[in-house]
Tab-separated table of C-alpha atoms in Angstrom:
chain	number	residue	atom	x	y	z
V	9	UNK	CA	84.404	108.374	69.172
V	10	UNK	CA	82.303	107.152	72.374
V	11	UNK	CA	82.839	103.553	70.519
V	12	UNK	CA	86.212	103.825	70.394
V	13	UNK	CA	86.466	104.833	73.652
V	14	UNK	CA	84.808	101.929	75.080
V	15	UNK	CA	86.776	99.147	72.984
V	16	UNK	CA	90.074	101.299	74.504
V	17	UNK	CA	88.890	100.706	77.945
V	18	UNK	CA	87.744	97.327	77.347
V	19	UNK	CA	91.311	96.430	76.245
V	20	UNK	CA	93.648	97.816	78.733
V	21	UNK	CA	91.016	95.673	81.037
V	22	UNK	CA	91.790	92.645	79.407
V	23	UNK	CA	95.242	92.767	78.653
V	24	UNK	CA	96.460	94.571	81.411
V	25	UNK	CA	98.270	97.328	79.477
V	26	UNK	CA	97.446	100.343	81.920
V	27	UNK	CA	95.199	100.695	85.286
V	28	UNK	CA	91.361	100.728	84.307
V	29	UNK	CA	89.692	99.752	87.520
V	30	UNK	CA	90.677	100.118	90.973
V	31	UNK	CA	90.071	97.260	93.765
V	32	UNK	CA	86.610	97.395	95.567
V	33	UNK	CA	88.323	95.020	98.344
V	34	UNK	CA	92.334	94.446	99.551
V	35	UNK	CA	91.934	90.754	100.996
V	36	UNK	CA	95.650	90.078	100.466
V	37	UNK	CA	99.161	92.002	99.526
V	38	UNK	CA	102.161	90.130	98.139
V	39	UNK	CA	105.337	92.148	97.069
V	40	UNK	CA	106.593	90.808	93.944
V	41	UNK	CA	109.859	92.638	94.508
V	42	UNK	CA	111.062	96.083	95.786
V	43	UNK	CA	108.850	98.211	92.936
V	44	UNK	CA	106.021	95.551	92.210
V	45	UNK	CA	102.812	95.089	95.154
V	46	UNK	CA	100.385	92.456	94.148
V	47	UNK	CA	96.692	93.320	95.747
V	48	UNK	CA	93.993	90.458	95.595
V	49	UNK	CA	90.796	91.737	95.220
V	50	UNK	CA	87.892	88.637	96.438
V	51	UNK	CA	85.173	91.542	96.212
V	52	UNK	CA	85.597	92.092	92.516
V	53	UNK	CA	87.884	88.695	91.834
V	54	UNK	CA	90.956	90.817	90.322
V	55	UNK	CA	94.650	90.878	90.984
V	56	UNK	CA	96.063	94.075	90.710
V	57	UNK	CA	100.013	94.444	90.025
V	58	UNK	CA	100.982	97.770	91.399
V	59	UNK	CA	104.098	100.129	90.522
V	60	UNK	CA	105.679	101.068	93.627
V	61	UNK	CA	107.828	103.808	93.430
V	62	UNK	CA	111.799	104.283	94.775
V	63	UNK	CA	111.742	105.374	98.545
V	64	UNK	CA	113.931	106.250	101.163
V	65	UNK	CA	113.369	105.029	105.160
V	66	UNK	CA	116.431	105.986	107.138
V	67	UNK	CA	114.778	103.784	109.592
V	68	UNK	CA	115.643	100.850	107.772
V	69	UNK	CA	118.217	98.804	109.696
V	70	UNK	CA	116.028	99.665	112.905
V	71	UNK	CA	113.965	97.119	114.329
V	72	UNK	CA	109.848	97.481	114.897
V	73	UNK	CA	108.580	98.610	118.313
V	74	UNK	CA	105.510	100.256	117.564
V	75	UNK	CA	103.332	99.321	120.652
V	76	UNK	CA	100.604	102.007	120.007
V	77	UNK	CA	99.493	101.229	116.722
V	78	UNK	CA	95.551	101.144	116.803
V	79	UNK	CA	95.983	104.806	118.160
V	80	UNK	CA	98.275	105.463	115.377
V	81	UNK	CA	96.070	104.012	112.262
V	82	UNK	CA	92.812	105.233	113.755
V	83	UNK	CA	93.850	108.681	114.286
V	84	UNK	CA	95.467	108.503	110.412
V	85	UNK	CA	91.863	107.280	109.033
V	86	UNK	CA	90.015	109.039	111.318
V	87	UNK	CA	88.316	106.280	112.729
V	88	UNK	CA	87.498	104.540	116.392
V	89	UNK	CA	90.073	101.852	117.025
V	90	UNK	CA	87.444	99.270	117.052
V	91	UNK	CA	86.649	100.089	113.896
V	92	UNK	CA	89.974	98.412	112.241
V	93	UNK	CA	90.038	94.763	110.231
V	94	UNK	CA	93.878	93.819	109.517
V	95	UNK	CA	93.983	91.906	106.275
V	96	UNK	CA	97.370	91.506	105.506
V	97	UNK	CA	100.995	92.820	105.944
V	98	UNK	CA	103.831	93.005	103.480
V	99	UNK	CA	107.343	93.868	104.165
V	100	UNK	CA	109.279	96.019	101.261
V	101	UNK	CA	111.822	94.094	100.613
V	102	UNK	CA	114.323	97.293	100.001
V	103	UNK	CA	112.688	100.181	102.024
V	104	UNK	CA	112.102	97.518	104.804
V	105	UNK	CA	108.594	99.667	105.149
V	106	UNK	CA	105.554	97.719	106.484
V	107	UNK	CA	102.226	98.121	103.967
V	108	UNK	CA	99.105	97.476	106.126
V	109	UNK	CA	96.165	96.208	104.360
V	110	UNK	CA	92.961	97.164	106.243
V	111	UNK	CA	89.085	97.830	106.368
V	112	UNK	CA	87.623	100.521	108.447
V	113	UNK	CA	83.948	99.796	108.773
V	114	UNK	CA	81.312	102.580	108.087
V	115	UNK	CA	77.748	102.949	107.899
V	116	UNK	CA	76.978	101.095	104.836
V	117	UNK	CA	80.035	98.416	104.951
V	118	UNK	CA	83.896	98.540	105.057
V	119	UNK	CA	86.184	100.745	103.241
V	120	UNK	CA	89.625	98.895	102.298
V	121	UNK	CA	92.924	101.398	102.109
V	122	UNK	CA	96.665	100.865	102.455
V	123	UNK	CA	98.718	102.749	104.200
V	124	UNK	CA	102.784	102.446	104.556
V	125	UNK	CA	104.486	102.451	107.881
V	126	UNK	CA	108.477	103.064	108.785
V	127	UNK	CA	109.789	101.853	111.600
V	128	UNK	CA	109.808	105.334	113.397
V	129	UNK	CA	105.922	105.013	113.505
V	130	UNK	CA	105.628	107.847	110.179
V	131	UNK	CA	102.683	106.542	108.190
V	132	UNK	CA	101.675	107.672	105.004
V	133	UNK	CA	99.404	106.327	102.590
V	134	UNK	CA	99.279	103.973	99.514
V	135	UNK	CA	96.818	105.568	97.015
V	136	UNK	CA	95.303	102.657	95.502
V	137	UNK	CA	93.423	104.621	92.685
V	138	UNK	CA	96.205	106.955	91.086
V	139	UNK	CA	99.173	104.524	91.403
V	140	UNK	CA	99.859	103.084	88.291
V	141	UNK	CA	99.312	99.886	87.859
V	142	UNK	CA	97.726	96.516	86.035
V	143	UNK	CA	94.940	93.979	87.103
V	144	UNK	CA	93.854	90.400	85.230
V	145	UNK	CA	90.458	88.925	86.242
V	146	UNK	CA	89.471	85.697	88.034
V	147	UNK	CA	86.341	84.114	86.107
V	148	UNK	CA	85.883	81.452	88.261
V	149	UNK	CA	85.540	83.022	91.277
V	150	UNK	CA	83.120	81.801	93.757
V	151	UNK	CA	79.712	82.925	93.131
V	152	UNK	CA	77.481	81.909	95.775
V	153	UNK	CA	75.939	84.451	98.300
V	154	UNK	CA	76.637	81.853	101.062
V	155	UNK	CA	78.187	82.294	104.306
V	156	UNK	CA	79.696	80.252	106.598
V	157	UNK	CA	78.156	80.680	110.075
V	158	UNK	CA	76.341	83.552	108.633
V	159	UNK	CA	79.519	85.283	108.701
V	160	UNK	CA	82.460	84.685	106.172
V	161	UNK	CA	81.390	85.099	102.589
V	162	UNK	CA	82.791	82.141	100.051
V	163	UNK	CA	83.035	85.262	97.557
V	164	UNK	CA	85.565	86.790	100.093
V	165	UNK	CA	87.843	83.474	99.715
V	166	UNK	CA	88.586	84.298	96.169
V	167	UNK	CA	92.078	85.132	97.630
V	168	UNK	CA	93.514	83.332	100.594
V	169	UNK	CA	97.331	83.872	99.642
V	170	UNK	CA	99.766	85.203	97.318
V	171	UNK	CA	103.390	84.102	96.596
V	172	UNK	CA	105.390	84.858	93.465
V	173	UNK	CA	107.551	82.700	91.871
V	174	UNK	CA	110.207	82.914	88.612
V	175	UNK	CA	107.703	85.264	86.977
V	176	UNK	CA	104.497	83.477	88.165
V	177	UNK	CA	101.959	84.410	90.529
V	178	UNK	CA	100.469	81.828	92.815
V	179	UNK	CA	97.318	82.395	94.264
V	180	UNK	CA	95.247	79.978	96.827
V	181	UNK	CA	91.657	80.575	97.529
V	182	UNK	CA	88.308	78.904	96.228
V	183	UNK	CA	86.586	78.779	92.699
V	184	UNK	CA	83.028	78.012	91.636
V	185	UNK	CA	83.758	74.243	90.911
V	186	UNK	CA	82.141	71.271	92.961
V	187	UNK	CA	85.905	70.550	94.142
V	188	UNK	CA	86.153	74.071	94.608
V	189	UNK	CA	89.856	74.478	96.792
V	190	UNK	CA	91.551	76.496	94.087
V	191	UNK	CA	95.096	76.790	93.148
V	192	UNK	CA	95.779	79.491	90.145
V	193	UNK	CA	99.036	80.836	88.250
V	194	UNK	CA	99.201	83.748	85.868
V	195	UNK	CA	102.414	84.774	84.308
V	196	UNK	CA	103.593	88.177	85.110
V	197	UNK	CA	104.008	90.864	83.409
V	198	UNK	CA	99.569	89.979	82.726
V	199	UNK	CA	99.738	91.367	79.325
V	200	UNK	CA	97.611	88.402	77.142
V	201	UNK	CA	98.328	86.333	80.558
V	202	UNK	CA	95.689	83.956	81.004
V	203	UNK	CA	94.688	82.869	84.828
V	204	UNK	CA	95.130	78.960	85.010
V	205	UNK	CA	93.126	76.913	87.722
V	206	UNK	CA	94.171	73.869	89.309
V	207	UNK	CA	92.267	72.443	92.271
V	208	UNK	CA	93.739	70.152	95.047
V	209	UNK	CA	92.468	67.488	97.280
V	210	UNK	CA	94.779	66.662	100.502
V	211	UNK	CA	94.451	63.990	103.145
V	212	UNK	CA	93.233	65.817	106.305
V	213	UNK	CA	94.395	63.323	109.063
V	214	UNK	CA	92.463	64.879	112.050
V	215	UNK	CA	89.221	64.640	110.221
V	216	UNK	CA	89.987	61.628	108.358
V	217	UNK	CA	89.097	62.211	105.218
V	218	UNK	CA	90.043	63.527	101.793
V	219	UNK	CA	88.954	66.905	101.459
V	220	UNK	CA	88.467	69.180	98.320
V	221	UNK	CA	86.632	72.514	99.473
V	222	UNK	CA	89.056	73.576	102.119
V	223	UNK	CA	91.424	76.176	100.841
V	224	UNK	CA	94.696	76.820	101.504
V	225	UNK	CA	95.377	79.361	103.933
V	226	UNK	CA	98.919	80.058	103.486
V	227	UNK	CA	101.725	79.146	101.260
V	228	UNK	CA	105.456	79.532	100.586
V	229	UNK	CA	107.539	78.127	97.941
V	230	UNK	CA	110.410	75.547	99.256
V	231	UNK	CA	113.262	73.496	96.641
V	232	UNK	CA	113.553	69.994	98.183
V	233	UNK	CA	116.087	67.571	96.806
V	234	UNK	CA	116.232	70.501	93.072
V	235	UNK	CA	112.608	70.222	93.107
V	236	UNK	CA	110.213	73.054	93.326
V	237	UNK	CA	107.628	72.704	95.775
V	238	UNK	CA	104.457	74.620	97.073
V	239	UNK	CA	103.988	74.058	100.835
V	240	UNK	CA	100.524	74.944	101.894
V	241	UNK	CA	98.910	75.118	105.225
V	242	UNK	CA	95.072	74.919	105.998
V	243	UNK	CA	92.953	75.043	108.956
V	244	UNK	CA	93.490	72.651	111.884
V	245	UNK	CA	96.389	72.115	110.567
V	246	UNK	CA	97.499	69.883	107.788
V	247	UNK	CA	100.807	71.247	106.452
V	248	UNK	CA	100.881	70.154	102.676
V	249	UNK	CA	103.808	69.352	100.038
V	250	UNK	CA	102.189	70.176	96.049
V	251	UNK	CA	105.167	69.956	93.658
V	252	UNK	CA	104.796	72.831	91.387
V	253	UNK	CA	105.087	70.990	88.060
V	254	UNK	CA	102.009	69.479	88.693
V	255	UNK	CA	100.487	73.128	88.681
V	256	UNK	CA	98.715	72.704	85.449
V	257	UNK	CA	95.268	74.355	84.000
V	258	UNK	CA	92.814	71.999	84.672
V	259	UNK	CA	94.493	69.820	86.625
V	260	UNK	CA	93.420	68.132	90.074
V	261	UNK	CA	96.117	67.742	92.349
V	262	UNK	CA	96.978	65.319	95.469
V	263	UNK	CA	98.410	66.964	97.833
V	264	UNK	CA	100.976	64.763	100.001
V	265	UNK	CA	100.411	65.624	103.832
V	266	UNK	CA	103.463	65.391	105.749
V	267	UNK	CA	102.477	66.671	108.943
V	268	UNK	CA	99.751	67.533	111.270
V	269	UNK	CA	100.237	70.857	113.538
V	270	UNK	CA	97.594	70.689	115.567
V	271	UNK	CA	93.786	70.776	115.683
V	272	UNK	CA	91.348	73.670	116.227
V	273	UNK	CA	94.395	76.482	114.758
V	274	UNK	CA	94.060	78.284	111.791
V	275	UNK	CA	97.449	79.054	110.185
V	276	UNK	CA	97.899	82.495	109.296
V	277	UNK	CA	101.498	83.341	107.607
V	278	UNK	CA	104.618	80.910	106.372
V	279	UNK	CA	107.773	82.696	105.965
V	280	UNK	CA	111.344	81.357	104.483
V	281	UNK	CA	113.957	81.125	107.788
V	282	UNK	CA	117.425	81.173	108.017
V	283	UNK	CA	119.513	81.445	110.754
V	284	UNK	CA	122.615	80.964	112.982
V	285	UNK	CA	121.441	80.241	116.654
V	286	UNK	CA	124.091	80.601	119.591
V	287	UNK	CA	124.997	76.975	119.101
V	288	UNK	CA	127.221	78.672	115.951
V	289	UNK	CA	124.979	75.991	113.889
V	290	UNK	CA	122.963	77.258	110.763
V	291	UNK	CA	118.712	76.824	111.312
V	292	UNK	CA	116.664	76.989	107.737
V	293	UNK	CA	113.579	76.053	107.232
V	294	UNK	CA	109.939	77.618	107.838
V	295	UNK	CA	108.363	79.732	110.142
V	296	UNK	CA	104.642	78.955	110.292
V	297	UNK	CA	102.273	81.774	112.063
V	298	UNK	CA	99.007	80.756	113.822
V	299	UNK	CA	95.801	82.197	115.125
V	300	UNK	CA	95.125	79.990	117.697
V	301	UNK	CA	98.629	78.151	118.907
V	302	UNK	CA	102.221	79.750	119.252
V	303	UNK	CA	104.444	79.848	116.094
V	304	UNK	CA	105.864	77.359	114.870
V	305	UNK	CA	109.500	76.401	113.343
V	306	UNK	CA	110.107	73.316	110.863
V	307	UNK	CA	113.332	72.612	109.512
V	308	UNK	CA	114.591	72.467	105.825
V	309	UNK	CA	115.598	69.045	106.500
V	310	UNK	CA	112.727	67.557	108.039
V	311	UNK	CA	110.698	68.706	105.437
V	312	UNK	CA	113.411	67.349	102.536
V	313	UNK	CA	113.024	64.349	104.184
V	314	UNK	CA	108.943	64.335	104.710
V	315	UNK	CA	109.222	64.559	101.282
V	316	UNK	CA	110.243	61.083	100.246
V	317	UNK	CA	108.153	59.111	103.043
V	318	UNK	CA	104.699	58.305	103.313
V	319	UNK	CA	101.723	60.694	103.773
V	320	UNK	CA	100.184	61.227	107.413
V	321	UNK	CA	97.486	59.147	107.843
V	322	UNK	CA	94.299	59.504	110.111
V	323	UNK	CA	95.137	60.831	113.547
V	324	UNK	CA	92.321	61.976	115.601
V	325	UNK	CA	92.542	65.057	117.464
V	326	UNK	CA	96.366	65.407	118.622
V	327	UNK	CA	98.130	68.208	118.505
V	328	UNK	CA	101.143	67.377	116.589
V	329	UNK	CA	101.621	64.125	114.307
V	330	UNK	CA	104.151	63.752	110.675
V	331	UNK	CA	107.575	66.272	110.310
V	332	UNK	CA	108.570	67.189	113.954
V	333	UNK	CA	108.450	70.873	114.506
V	334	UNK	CA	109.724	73.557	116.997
V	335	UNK	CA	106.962	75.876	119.269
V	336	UNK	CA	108.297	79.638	119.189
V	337	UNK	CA	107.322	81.764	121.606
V	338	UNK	CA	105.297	84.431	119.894
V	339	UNK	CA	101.777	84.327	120.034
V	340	UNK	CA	98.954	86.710	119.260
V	341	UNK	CA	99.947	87.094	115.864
V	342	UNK	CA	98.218	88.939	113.042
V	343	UNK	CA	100.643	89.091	110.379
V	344	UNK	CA	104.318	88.549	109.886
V	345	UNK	CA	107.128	89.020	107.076
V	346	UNK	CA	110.650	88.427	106.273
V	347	UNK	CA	111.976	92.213	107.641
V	348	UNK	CA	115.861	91.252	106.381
V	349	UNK	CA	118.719	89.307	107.773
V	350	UNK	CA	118.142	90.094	111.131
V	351	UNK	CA	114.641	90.602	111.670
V	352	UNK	CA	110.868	89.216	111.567
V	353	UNK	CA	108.410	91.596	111.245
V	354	UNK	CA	105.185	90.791	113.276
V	355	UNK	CA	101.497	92.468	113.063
V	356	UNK	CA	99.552	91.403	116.531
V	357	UNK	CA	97.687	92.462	119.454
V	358	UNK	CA	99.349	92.876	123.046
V	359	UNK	CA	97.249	90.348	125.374
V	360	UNK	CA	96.767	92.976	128.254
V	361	UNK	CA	95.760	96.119	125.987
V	362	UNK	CA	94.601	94.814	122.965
V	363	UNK	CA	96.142	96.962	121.297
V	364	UNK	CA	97.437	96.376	117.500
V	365	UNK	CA	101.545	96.214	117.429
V	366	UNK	CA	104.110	96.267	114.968
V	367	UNK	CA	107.391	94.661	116.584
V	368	UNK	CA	110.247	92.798	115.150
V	369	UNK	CA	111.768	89.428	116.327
V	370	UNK	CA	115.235	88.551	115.951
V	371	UNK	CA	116.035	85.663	114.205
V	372	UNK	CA	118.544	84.101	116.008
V	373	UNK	CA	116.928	84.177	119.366
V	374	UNK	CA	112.912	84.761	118.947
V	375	UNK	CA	112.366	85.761	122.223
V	376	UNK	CA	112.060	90.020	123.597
V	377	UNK	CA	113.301	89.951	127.225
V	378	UNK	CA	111.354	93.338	127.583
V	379	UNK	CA	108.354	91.472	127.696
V	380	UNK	CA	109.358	89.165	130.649
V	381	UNK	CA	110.140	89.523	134.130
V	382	UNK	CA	113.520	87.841	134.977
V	383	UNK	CA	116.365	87.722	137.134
V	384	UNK	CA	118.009	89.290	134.007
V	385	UNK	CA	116.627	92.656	134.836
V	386	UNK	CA	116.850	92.853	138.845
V	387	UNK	CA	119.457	95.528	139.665
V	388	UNK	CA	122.834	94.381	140.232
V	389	UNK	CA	122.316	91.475	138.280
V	390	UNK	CA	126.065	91.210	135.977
V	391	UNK	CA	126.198	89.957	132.856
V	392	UNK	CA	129.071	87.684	131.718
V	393	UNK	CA	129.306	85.251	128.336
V	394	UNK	CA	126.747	84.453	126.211
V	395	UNK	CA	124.409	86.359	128.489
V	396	UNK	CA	126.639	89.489	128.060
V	397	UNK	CA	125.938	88.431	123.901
V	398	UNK	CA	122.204	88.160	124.510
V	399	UNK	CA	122.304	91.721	126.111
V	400	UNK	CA	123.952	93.429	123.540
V	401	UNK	CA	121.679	91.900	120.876
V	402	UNK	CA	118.344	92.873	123.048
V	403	UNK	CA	119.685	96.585	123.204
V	404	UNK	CA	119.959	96.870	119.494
V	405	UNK	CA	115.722	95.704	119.118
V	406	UNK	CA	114.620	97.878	121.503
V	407	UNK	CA	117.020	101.003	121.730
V	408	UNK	CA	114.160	102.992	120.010
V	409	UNK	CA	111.654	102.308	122.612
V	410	UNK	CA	112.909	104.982	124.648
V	411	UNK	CA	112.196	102.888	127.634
V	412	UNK	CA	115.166	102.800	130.322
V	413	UNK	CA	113.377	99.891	132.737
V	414	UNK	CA	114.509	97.075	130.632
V	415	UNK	CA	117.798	95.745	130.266
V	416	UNK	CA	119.436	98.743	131.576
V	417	UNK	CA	123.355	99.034	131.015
């Protein structure tokens, strides 16, 4: 019986059937749709599909305006706010409900958890162990004890992003090879799915030179001209075209680099954009988050036609080179997700408190008058045509602040 037992568990582990492990590490969170949360787990080097079950947030058309939420998360894990690593964020894409990946650090290491938060600042948690769910494995995950600058494992770049794509998941990270910047696929459902590995070399045109060990950072999937394209961004910051059919186990992969975003940035989210601005004219294309440098906007059409020109070539250290690009004004960023039609969720830290936040943008206007000082909000200032527009749509993302200083009516 004990035999049988073991060849049971051993099964559901490799095919996936039912949940036999749980993660040891959350590095990063991907929702495959409303009921399915992909976890990447560097620690152990296994992706974990998770059920998530039907809820209802009556807060869902709100926007985000949770200013306090260090105070919020530490006093939920009963923990000092210091004491907090953000991983990653992930917006449901029915509920509209925020899932927080996040360490809290103890005596002997860090502890990873979920938790899920609603725009009314209600936070409950994400039981990682008793939520049902599947896992495949990584076997070529880096194995080396090595850290860079004695302080980022390799191991823990397993998993640098997650997107998923017509039944595929794409994950970016690093592998045990010598040209070790990793690009995998597994089909989902992961029942008998087998976790392909290509790696990919790209042109880095502030360092001048071809590169092969730098992973990719972040990723989104973009169709340009009906083909199907991965575009990738990596540290100080080549933004990368990889055309998906080229995605093949085994396979090495030259990346085309169409632009250059600027040097000394790591990027930290890329998120699908589409919008109308108050010009009445229709904006798609990419939002690109960064760590170091404002956020950035590239258009569909620039990109399209990056596409069919030549590479960037060496550069030097400039700040922008390759597909031209927008500068958004919203900085300090953690995290950020598509929150719907009207919204982009952000993760970051106010620059006077330090506090972590959870606000939303709007899409057509990316700016939050409450956070500047203007003419707009002296008393007796009127508001009259497209300023009278800009009013009513900066009520509606922060009515639930409860704050009566800005934009009063």
């Amino acid at each position: 019986m004990k035999l049988k037992s073991i060849a049971l568990a051993g099964l559901l582990l490799t095919t996936g059937l039912a949940f036999a492990t749980t993660p040891q590490s959350v590095t990063v969170i991907k929702f495959g749709d409303a009921n399915t949360l992909f976890v990447g787990d560097s620690k152990s080097a296994t992706l974990y599909a998770y059920s998530v079950a039907v809820s209802t947030n009556p807060e869902a058309q709100k926007a985000y305006n949770i200013h306090n939420l260090s105070s919020k998360i530490a006093a939920f894990a009963k923990v000092g706010v210091m004491d907090i690593i953000v991983r990653d964020m992930a917006i449901n894409p029915t509920s509209k409900e925020a899932y927080i990946a996040f360490d809290t650090k103890t005596k002997t290491g860090y502890v990873s958890q979920i938790i899920v938060v609603n725009q009314a600042g209600t936070i409950r948690k994400f039981d990682l162990v008793n939520t049902k769910h599947t896992e495949t494995k990584i076997n070529d995950a880096p194995t080396s004890d090595l850290k860079i600058w004695d302080k980022t494992s390799l191991r823990s770049m397993t998993f640098t992003d997650i997107d998923f794509y017509k039944g595929k998941v794409y994950i970016s990270g690093m592998s045990n090879a010598e040209f070790s910047s990793a690009l995998r696929m597994v089909d989902y459902p992961f029942t008998n799915a087998k976790v392909t590995t290509s790696s990919v070399e790209i042109f880095h045109a502030v360092h001048g030179q071809n590169e092969t060990r730098a992973p990719i950072q972040t990723l989104q999937f973009v169709i340009l001209n009906n083909e199907a394209y991965i575009l990738a961004a990596y540290t100080c910051t080549p933004l990368v075209l990889i055309p998906v059919k080229e995605i093949i186990d085994g396979a090495h992969i030259v990346g085309k680099t169409i632009a250059e975003l600027g040097y000394g940035n790591t990027p930290v989210d890329i998120i699908k954009f589409q919008s109308e601005g108050f010009d009445k004219k229709p904006y798609e294309g990419i939002i690109l988050a960064n760590r170091n440098r404002t956020a950035q906007f590239v258009n569909i059409n620039d990109i399209t036609k990056s596409a069919t020109e030549k590479g960037v070539s060496y550069v030097g250290m400039v700040e922008h080179t390759g597909t031209p690009l927008n500068n958004l004004p919203m900085v300090g960023l953690l995290q950020m997700d598509d929150q719907d039609g009207y919204h982009i969720a952000t993760l970051r830290r106010d620059v006077e408190t330090g506090s972590l936040e959870l606000i939303s943008f709007l899409k057509n206007m990316y700016l939050r008058l409450d956070e500047f000082v203007s003419e707009y909000d002296q008393p007796g200032y009127t508001y009259k045509g497209q300023q009278l527009q800009m009013k009513g749509y900066q009520n509606m993302m922060i009515q639930d602040l409860g704050k009566d200083k800005f934009l009063k009516k």
